[in-house]
Short mmCIF file of C-alpha atoms in Angstrom, two decimals:
data_model
loop_
_atom_site.label_atom_id
_atom_site.label_comp_id
_atom_site.label_asym_id
_atom_site.label_seq_id
_atom_site.Cartn_x
_atom_site.Cartn_y
_atom_site.Cartn_z
CA UNK P 42 198.00 138.32 -15.16
CA UNK P 43 201.32 139.25 -16.87
CA UNK P 44 203.29 142.40 -15.83
CA UNK P 45 202.42 145.05 -18.34
CA UNK P 46 205.48 145.67 -20.60
CA UNK P 47 205.57 149.42 -19.85
CA UNK P 48 205.31 148.92 -16.03
CA UNK P 49 208.33 146.27 -16.52
CA UNK P 50 210.35 148.88 -18.35
CA UNK P 51 209.66 151.47 -15.65
CA UNK P 52 210.71 149.14 -12.89
CA UNK P 53 213.94 148.20 -14.70
CA UNK P 54 214.96 151.81 -14.96
CA UNK P 55 216.82 153.17 -11.89
CA UNK P 56 215.32 156.46 -10.72
CA UNK P 57 216.44 157.44 -7.02
CA UNK P 58 215.05 160.92 -5.80
CA UNK P 59 216.80 163.70 -7.68
CA UNK P 60 218.15 161.33 -10.31
CA UNK P 61 214.97 160.13 -12.05
CA UNK P 62 216.16 160.59 -15.67
CA UNK P 63 216.25 157.12 -16.78
CA UNK P 64 212.73 156.17 -15.47
CA UNK P 65 211.44 159.49 -16.70
CA UNK P 66 212.71 158.88 -20.34
CA UNK P 67 210.83 155.65 -20.45
CA UNK P 68 207.60 157.30 -19.19
CA UNK P 69 207.97 160.23 -21.76
CA UNK P 70 208.56 157.78 -24.56
CA UNK P 71 205.38 155.93 -23.84
CA UNK P 72 203.44 159.06 -23.32
CA UNK P 73 204.45 160.54 -26.76
CA UNK P 74 202.49 157.83 -28.62
CA UNK P 75 199.01 159.49 -27.48
CA UNK P 76 199.76 162.65 -25.67
CA UNK P 77 201.48 166.12 -25.74
CA UNK P 78 204.61 165.52 -23.69
CA UNK P 79 206.70 168.12 -21.92
CA UNK P 80 209.14 168.22 -18.93
CA UNK P 81 210.04 171.00 -16.39
CA UNK P 82 213.31 172.20 -14.96
CA UNK P 83 213.03 169.85 -11.86
CA UNK P 84 212.55 166.81 -14.12
CA UNK P 85 208.77 166.23 -13.64
CA UNK P 86 206.99 164.95 -16.89
CA UNK P 87 203.68 165.82 -18.16
CA UNK P 88 201.39 164.07 -20.78
CA UNK P 89 198.31 166.02 -21.74
CA UNK P 90 195.38 164.58 -23.44
CA UNK P 91 193.19 167.37 -24.84
CA UNK P 92 189.32 167.26 -24.16
CA UNK P 93 186.54 168.51 -26.13
CA UNK P 94 186.07 171.61 -24.08
CA UNK P 95 189.41 171.77 -22.28
CA UNK P 96 187.73 172.19 -18.88
CA UNK P 97 188.14 171.32 -16.16
CA UNK P 98 191.81 170.53 -16.17
CA UNK P 99 192.50 167.14 -14.31
CA UNK P 100 196.01 166.29 -13.16
CA UNK P 101 196.76 162.73 -12.36
CA UNK P 102 199.89 162.69 -10.39
CA UNK P 103 202.17 159.75 -9.54
CA UNK P 104 205.68 160.28 -8.36
CA UNK P 105 208.40 158.35 -10.47
CA UNK P 106 211.20 158.52 -7.92
CA UNK P 107 212.25 155.69 -5.59
CA UNK P 108 214.31 155.46 -2.45
CA UNK P 109 218.04 155.10 -2.84
CA UNK P 110 221.43 155.99 -1.50
CA UNK P 111 224.19 158.33 -2.43
CA UNK P 112 228.01 158.01 -2.05
CA UNK P 113 229.33 160.40 0.58
CA UNK P 114 232.96 159.18 0.90
CA UNK P 115 235.57 156.84 -0.59
CA UNK P 116 237.68 155.09 2.08
CA UNK P 117 241.28 154.16 1.63
CA UNK P 118 240.29 150.56 1.30
CA UNK P 119 238.21 151.43 -1.70
CA UNK P 120 234.82 150.80 0.00
CA UNK P 121 232.19 153.55 -0.24
CA UNK P 122 230.27 155.29 2.56
CA UNK P 123 226.84 156.44 1.80
CA UNK P 124 223.72 158.02 3.15
CA UNK P 125 220.07 157.59 2.20
CA UNK P 126 217.85 159.26 -0.39
CA UNK P 127 214.37 158.99 1.15
CA UNK P 128 213.49 157.21 4.50
CA UNK P 129 213.89 153.52 5.02
CA UNK P 130 215.09 150.86 7.54
CA UNK P 131 218.89 150.51 6.88
CA UNK P 132 218.68 146.74 7.64
CA UNK P 133 216.90 146.20 4.41
CA UNK P 134 220.04 147.05 2.48
CA UNK P 135 222.47 144.64 4.26
CA UNK P 136 223.63 142.00 1.91
CA UNK P 137 221.92 143.30 -1.18
CA UNK P 138 223.37 144.19 -4.42
CA UNK P 139 223.24 147.73 -5.75
CA UNK P 140 223.72 149.62 -8.96
CA UNK P 141 225.52 152.89 -8.89
CA UNK P 142 224.64 155.59 -11.43
CA UNK P 143 228.04 157.03 -12.52
CA UNK P 144 229.14 159.34 -15.29
CA UNK P 145 230.27 156.25 -17.23
CA UNK P 146 227.19 154.16 -16.66
CA UNK P 147 225.89 151.59 -14.14
CA UNK P 148 228.34 150.03 -11.71
CA UNK P 149 227.55 147.05 -9.62
CA UNK P 150 228.28 146.81 -5.88
CA UNK P 151 227.28 144.91 -2.77
CA UNK P 152 226.35 146.20 0.75
CA UNK P 153 228.24 144.97 3.68
CA UNK P 154 228.53 145.77 7.35
CA UNK P 155 231.43 147.41 8.95
CA UNK P 156 233.45 144.99 11.25
CA UNK P 157 232.79 145.59 14.96
CA UNK P 158 234.09 143.99 18.02
CA UNK P 159 231.92 141.27 19.79
CA UNK P 160 231.29 143.88 22.71
CA UNK P 161 230.18 146.48 20.23
CA UNK P 162 227.94 144.07 18.46
CA UNK P 163 226.34 143.01 21.66
CA UNK P 164 225.62 146.69 22.50
CA UNK P 165 224.45 147.72 19.12
CA UNK P 166 221.94 145.22 17.62
CA UNK P 167 220.27 147.69 15.26
CA UNK P 168 221.76 148.14 11.81
CA UNK P 169 222.42 151.87 11.02
CA UNK P 170 223.43 153.49 7.76
CA UNK P 171 226.72 154.36 9.47
CA UNK P 172 227.50 150.72 9.83
CA UNK P 173 227.14 149.88 6.12
CA UNK P 174 229.51 150.21 3.16
CA UNK P 175 229.19 149.61 -0.55
CA UNK P 176 231.93 147.40 -1.95
CA UNK P 177 232.55 147.58 -5.87
CA UNK P 178 235.58 145.39 -5.77
CA UNK P 179 238.13 148.17 -5.85
CA UNK P 180 241.52 147.34 -4.32
CA UNK P 181 242.01 150.74 -2.96
CA UNK P 182 240.76 154.37 -2.96
CA UNK P 183 242.64 155.32 -6.12
CA UNK P 184 241.05 152.47 -8.08
CA UNK P 185 237.56 153.31 -6.65
CA UNK P 186 237.88 156.87 -7.41
CA UNK P 187 238.50 155.93 -11.05
CA UNK P 188 235.16 154.33 -11.15
CA UNK P 189 232.73 156.16 -8.94
CA UNK P 190 232.58 159.64 -7.56
CA UNK P 191 231.36 161.19 -4.27
CA UNK P 192 227.74 162.15 -4.94
CA UNK P 193 226.91 159.28 -7.23
CA UNK P 194 223.58 157.87 -6.36
CA UNK P 195 222.54 154.22 -6.24
CA UNK P 196 219.52 151.79 -6.11
CA UNK P 197 219.08 148.27 -4.96
CA UNK P 198 219.53 145.84 -7.92
CA UNK P 199 216.36 143.81 -7.65
CA UNK P 200 214.49 142.73 -10.75
CA UNK P 201 210.67 142.47 -10.83
CA UNK P 202 209.23 139.06 -10.21
CA UNK P 203 205.93 137.54 -10.93
CA UNK P 204 204.48 135.70 -7.91
CA UNK P 205 201.49 133.43 -7.86
CA UNK P 206 198.04 134.68 -7.80
CA UNK P 207 198.69 137.66 -10.17
CA UNK P 208 201.06 139.40 -7.75
CA UNK P 209 204.19 141.38 -8.54
CA UNK P 210 207.28 141.82 -6.29
CA UNK P 211 209.89 144.52 -7.02
CA UNK P 212 211.90 147.47 -5.88
CA UNK P 213 210.38 150.85 -6.70
CA UNK P 214 206.74 149.81 -6.77
CA UNK P 215 206.61 152.97 -4.63
CA UNK P 216 205.86 154.63 -6.87
CA UNK P 217 206.36 153.39 -10.42
CA UNK P 218 203.02 151.98 -9.85
CA UNK P 219 201.47 155.50 -9.47
CA UNK P 220 203.41 156.91 -12.41
CA UNK P 221 202.29 153.96 -14.48
CA UNK P 222 198.73 154.24 -13.49
CA UNK P 223 198.59 158.04 -14.20
CA UNK P 224 199.78 157.35 -17.66
CA UNK P 225 197.60 154.42 -18.31
CA UNK P 226 194.47 156.35 -17.24
CA UNK P 227 195.35 159.05 -19.49
CA UNK P 228 195.91 156.66 -22.43
CA UNK P 229 192.52 155.08 -21.72
CA UNK P 230 190.94 158.49 -21.86
CA UNK P 231 192.86 159.37 -25.12
CA UNK P 232 191.56 155.95 -26.59
CA UNK P 233 187.91 156.69 -25.73
CA UNK P 234 188.17 160.23 -27.14
CA UNK P 235 184.97 161.40 -25.46
CA UNK P 236 186.16 163.40 -22.51
CA UNK P 237 185.31 167.14 -22.08
CA UNK P 238 188.25 167.65 -19.59
CA UNK P 239 191.88 168.16 -20.33
CA UNK P 240 193.65 165.30 -18.63
CA UNK P 241 197.35 165.62 -17.64
CA UNK P 242 199.22 162.70 -16.41
CA UNK P 243 202.24 163.85 -14.21
CA UNK P 244 205.24 161.97 -13.25
CA UNK P 245 206.47 164.06 -10.42
CA UNK P 246 209.97 163.84 -8.98
CA UNK P 247 211.63 164.09 -5.55
CA UNK P 248 208.50 162.95 -3.67
CA UNK P 249 210.51 160.65 -1.28
CA UNK P 250 212.57 163.92 -0.34
CA UNK P 251 209.93 166.58 0.46
CA UNK P 252 207.21 166.29 -2.27
CA UNK P 253 209.31 168.90 -4.39
CA UNK P 254 208.22 167.94 -7.85
CA UNK P 255 204.49 167.91 -7.20
CA UNK P 256 204.79 171.24 -5.33
CA UNK P 257 206.23 172.82 -8.41
CA UNK P 258 204.15 171.02 -10.90
CA UNK P 259 200.82 171.82 -9.32
CA UNK P 260 201.76 175.55 -9.16
CA UNK P 261 202.73 175.73 -12.91
CA UNK P 262 199.99 173.48 -14.19
CA UNK P 263 197.25 175.02 -11.91
CA UNK P 264 194.54 172.23 -12.33
CA UNK P 265 191.08 172.45 -11.30
CA UNK P 266 191.11 168.96 -9.86
CA UNK P 267 193.73 166.36 -9.13
CA UNK P 268 194.06 162.77 -8.33
CA UNK P 269 197.25 161.74 -6.68
CA UNK P 270 198.13 158.04 -7.20
CA UNK P 271 200.43 156.43 -4.54
CA UNK P 272 200.87 153.19 -2.73
CA UNK P 273 199.63 152.41 0.92
CA UNK P 274 200.51 149.72 3.24
CA UNK P 275 198.31 146.67 3.00
CA UNK P 276 196.88 145.57 6.37
CA UNK P 277 197.10 141.91 5.30
CA UNK P 278 200.79 142.32 5.63
CA UNK P 279 202.16 140.43 8.67
CA UNK P 280 201.24 142.70 11.73
CA UNK P 281 198.96 144.90 9.87
CA UNK P 282 196.26 146.69 11.74
CA UNK P 283 193.05 147.70 10.01
CA UNK P 284 191.84 149.67 13.08
CA UNK P 285 194.50 152.44 12.51
CA UNK P 286 193.23 153.66 9.12
CA UNK P 287 190.96 151.15 7.48
CA UNK P 288 190.97 147.49 5.96
CA UNK P 289 193.37 147.41 2.93
CA UNK P 290 194.02 144.27 1.32
CA UNK P 291 195.76 142.98 -1.92
CA UNK P 292 193.29 142.15 -4.56
CA UNK P 293 190.38 144.14 -3.02
CA UNK P 294 190.91 146.97 -5.58
CA UNK P 295 192.23 150.50 -5.52
CA UNK P 296 191.96 152.41 -2.12
CA UNK P 297 190.01 155.68 -1.84
CA UNK P 298 191.09 157.90 0.81
CA UNK P 299 188.96 160.10 3.01
CA UNK P 300 190.52 162.95 4.95
CA UNK P 301 190.31 166.49 6.02
CA UNK P 302 192.64 167.86 3.34
CA UNK P 303 191.02 165.81 0.52
CA UNK P 304 187.98 166.94 -1.56
CA UNK P 305 184.70 165.15 -0.42
CA UNK P 306 183.27 165.98 -3.84
CA UNK P 307 186.10 164.14 -5.78
CA UNK P 308 185.83 161.32 -3.40
CA UNK P 309 182.13 160.84 -4.06
CA UNK P 310 182.61 161.10 -7.77
CA UNK P 311 185.29 158.37 -7.56
CA UNK P 312 183.13 156.20 -5.62
CA UNK P 313 179.96 156.68 -7.84
CA UNK P 314 182.30 155.88 -10.94
CA UNK P 315 183.56 152.81 -9.24
CA UNK P 316 180.00 151.51 -8.45
CA UNK P 317 178.87 152.20 -12.03
CA UNK P 318 181.92 150.43 -13.51
CA UNK P 319 181.76 147.52 -11.26
CA UNK P 320 185.12 148.20 -9.63
CA UNK P 321 185.77 147.08 -6.14
CA UNK P 322 187.46 149.62 -3.78
CA UNK P 323 188.43 149.90 -0.12
CA UNK P 324 188.45 152.99 2.00
CA UNK P 325 191.35 154.37 4.05
CA UNK P 326 191.10 157.30 6.45
CA UNK P 327 193.69 160.08 7.12
CA UNK P 328 193.40 162.62 9.91
CA UNK P 329 196.05 164.99 8.91
CA UNK P 330 198.64 164.62 6.17
CA UNK P 331 198.61 161.66 3.70
CA UNK P 332 202.43 161.50 3.27
CA UNK P 333 201.91 161.63 -0.40
CA UNK P 334 202.10 164.46 -3.19
CA UNK P 335 198.43 165.13 -2.18
CA UNK P 336 199.81 167.08 0.77
CA UNK P 337 201.11 169.87 -1.45
CA UNK P 338 198.85 169.69 -4.48
CA UNK P 339 195.64 170.33 -2.48
CA UNK P 340 196.63 173.92 -1.33
CA UNK P 341 198.55 175.07 -4.45
CA UNK P 342 197.72 178.50 -5.65
CA UNK P 343 194.12 179.04 -4.85
CA UNK P 344 193.50 175.37 -3.84
CA UNK P 345 192.93 172.29 -5.96
CA UNK P 346 190.22 169.71 -5.36
CA UNK P 347 192.39 166.75 -4.65
CA UNK P 348 191.64 163.02 -4.17
CA UNK P 349 194.07 160.17 -3.41
CA UNK P 350 193.80 156.85 -4.87
CA UNK P 351 196.26 154.24 -3.53
CA UNK P 352 197.52 150.75 -4.49
CA UNK P 353 197.82 148.30 -1.54
CA UNK P 354 201.38 147.32 -0.98
CA UNK P 355 203.19 144.87 1.24
CA UNK P 356 206.72 145.39 2.53
CA UNK P 357 206.95 149.09 1.70
CA UNK P 358 210.45 150.51 1.08
CA UNK P 359 212.15 147.28 0.69
CA UNK P 360 213.53 145.56 -2.47
CA UNK P 361 210.55 143.10 -2.25
CA UNK P 362 207.57 145.51 -2.31
CA UNK P 363 204.55 143.34 -3.31
CA UNK P 364 201.25 144.39 -5.08
CA UNK P 365 198.36 142.82 -6.95
CA UNK P 366 198.36 143.51 -10.64
CA UNK P 367 194.55 143.47 -10.84
CA UNK P 368 194.55 146.44 -8.42
CA UNK P 369 196.81 148.24 -10.70
CA UNK P 370 194.70 147.80 -13.79
CA UNK P 371 191.52 148.57 -11.82
CA UNK P 372 192.96 151.96 -10.62
CA UNK P 373 193.67 153.00 -14.01
CA UNK P 374 190.15 152.04 -15.36
CA UNK P 375 188.60 153.81 -12.33
CA UNK P 376 190.46 157.17 -12.81
CA UNK P 377 189.88 157.04 -16.59
CA UNK P 378 186.24 156.48 -15.91
CA UNK P 379 186.14 159.48 -13.46
CA UNK P 380 187.84 161.67 -16.07
CA UNK P 381 185.39 160.86 -18.76
CA UNK P 382 182.48 161.83 -16.56
CA UNK P 383 183.77 165.41 -15.74
CA UNK P 384 181.88 168.14 -17.39
CA UNK P 385 182.84 171.65 -18.12
CA UNK P 386 180.55 172.88 -15.33
CA UNK P 387 181.40 170.41 -12.57
CA UNK P 388 181.72 172.20 -9.48
CA UNK P 389 184.28 171.29 -6.79
CA UNK P 390 183.42 173.89 -4.19
CA UNK P 391 182.93 172.67 -0.59
#
């Protein structure tokens, strides 16, 4: 299975949290071919496909931001100190190439570790952000300042890669996959042309910070029902433990989540749609928060009946995140089928 052209373009565009413009532009351009497109002041994007009755309003939310770094200081030697945008293990950056988003365009750099004495290295085995620097090849601080500025963000430079067995490895699968699935599901609904509901695909921003884009978007959009699309750790990763939250494997289809904050009605409707469409799914369980945009969407305004559909992912928050392309396609088909089954009088009350 080849990587969909739109997904490949989304993965190629840098979009660290708070600086999602390049990726959002790709998403909006694709959305404009079949939907009404708008953006909000935070940078989140919306693609509305009008239904026959306009009710209920379904929001399909996938965040478009990715983890990244931001320059905090330029040292006299010309190397750059930085801190993280989003949470990740600093060791995954060591030795990688990065792309800095500057006012004059992309600038390449590499991540190296500060020199430490043998004694210090023996005492401190763990890599920390404070140990790392970005080297852009500048000879001194003056040259570096002519190229980059404090506050410039960056992402790891890692192109998408087709692996055997229909698998895809790339940086930013968390969560360009969700943003792609949201838009693809809306496109399938538009193509069918028989939905009663208004379907609004949302590419939310700043999820890796504190779910900010979805919080604002859910409040302004005020949907009746929402499906958040994100990734979840596959238990067939090395060391995976299915006893913690459920068995989740690459190639087993999209994951439906059951949890206290999520709507049992929407879960059942998704499960029924999957059965009728012959789409395999897995089940994951949450006991409190989901660590996704669903955590703020579900209590927006008077409350939103919210479900979480996830894509199994290996090596989360690394430049080699790995997913199964068939799971991605199945998630879009499932959500589109769910949307087309909604009626104006569908009740989501508990």
